[in-house]
């Protein structure tokens, strides 16, 4: 027979684990390690625990093997962990163990250079970036802004910094709407963001054409088709499909919004893609629209009534669609091109095979509505 459980002995035999997280600024090897309060530690698949003011999280466990990890995503890119963030520890009865993480804190600077079209110094969500603009740290490195208008300085140490945009390198016709020289102090782990607003414009002369139904030479598109640059409306076509617009200089992602001229219109190709427009530059672009097409697949049988619903029909590599009770499937909003349609013969009514091939090809032109007929025959 079992006796009473000695809870005091059991408590003494339970192992204890302390996970410590300490921080030191980069570039200061003589600086003391300090607790990284608020860092998150996860034990196996358990919910994360936050490090306390003393830099530790403590667990009372049962003997066994445990996985411990430091949540580096919560720390950010400026924090570098010495060694692996995921570790294993084996605990025996009554054992006391410590797992120590040492984290080095770097600092960084993001300089974002954009076209302040409205002159309000507010960086919008769909901002227009200026690329290849030189940004320099006084007494340090120079970076040029990338395609997103960002110059990134990483792995910096704590201290006072002066960062400036090279105004002499700006194209003629560009003005500034914000300060271009910044002085500040960087703390360990800090990510400093600098917003630099410039202002400059170019011109676009464009023509929007429409492919007529059934093919043929394109014709001028209707009035009211809007040109978008970085999701911002810049103007619309005249009755002859022409565009003559002043556009913000910078890296522009062009697009068309044809909905005001018809919900069945789409832009052929890659929507005219990217345009790097320099201040004072004039460019010419041509855009082509087409109308969405459609395919109607019809299954017919030699006798009535014959169950024709639920037969899978495949268009190219798209998911199957199933015929309705009339044996019909409709594919809408298709772009111009050649399509392969396939019906699954193994799902046809028993004793009624196809009277012809199960796979057919059809070419769609602008605005086409094509009908494909599958006939069944009786064995």
Coordinates of N, CA and C in Angstrom, one line a residue, residues 4-13:
X4 N 1.5 8.2 2.4 CA 1.2 9.6 2.0 C 2.4 10.2 1.2
X5 N 2.1 11.1 0.4 CA 3.1 11.7 -0.5 C 3.8 12.8 0.4
X6 N 5.2 12.7 0.4 CA 6.0 13.7 1.1 C 6.1 14.9 0.1
X7 N 5.2 15.9 0.3 CA 5.2 17.0 -0.6 C 6.4 17.9 -0.5
X8 N 7.0 18.0 0.7 CA 8.2 18.8 1.0 C 9.3 18.2 0.2
X9 N 9.5 16.8 0.3 CA 10.6 16.2 -0.4 C 10.4 16.3 -1.9
X10 N 9.1 16.2 -2.4 CA 8.9 16.3 -3.8 C 9.2 17.7 -4.3
X11 N 8.9 18.7 -3.5 CA 9.2 20.1 -3.9 C 10.7 20.3 -4.0
X12 N 11.5 19.7 -3.1 CA 12.9 19.8 -3.1 C 13.5 19.1 -4.3
X13 N 12.9 18.1 -4.8 CA 13.4 17.3 -5.9 C 13.1 17.9 -7.2

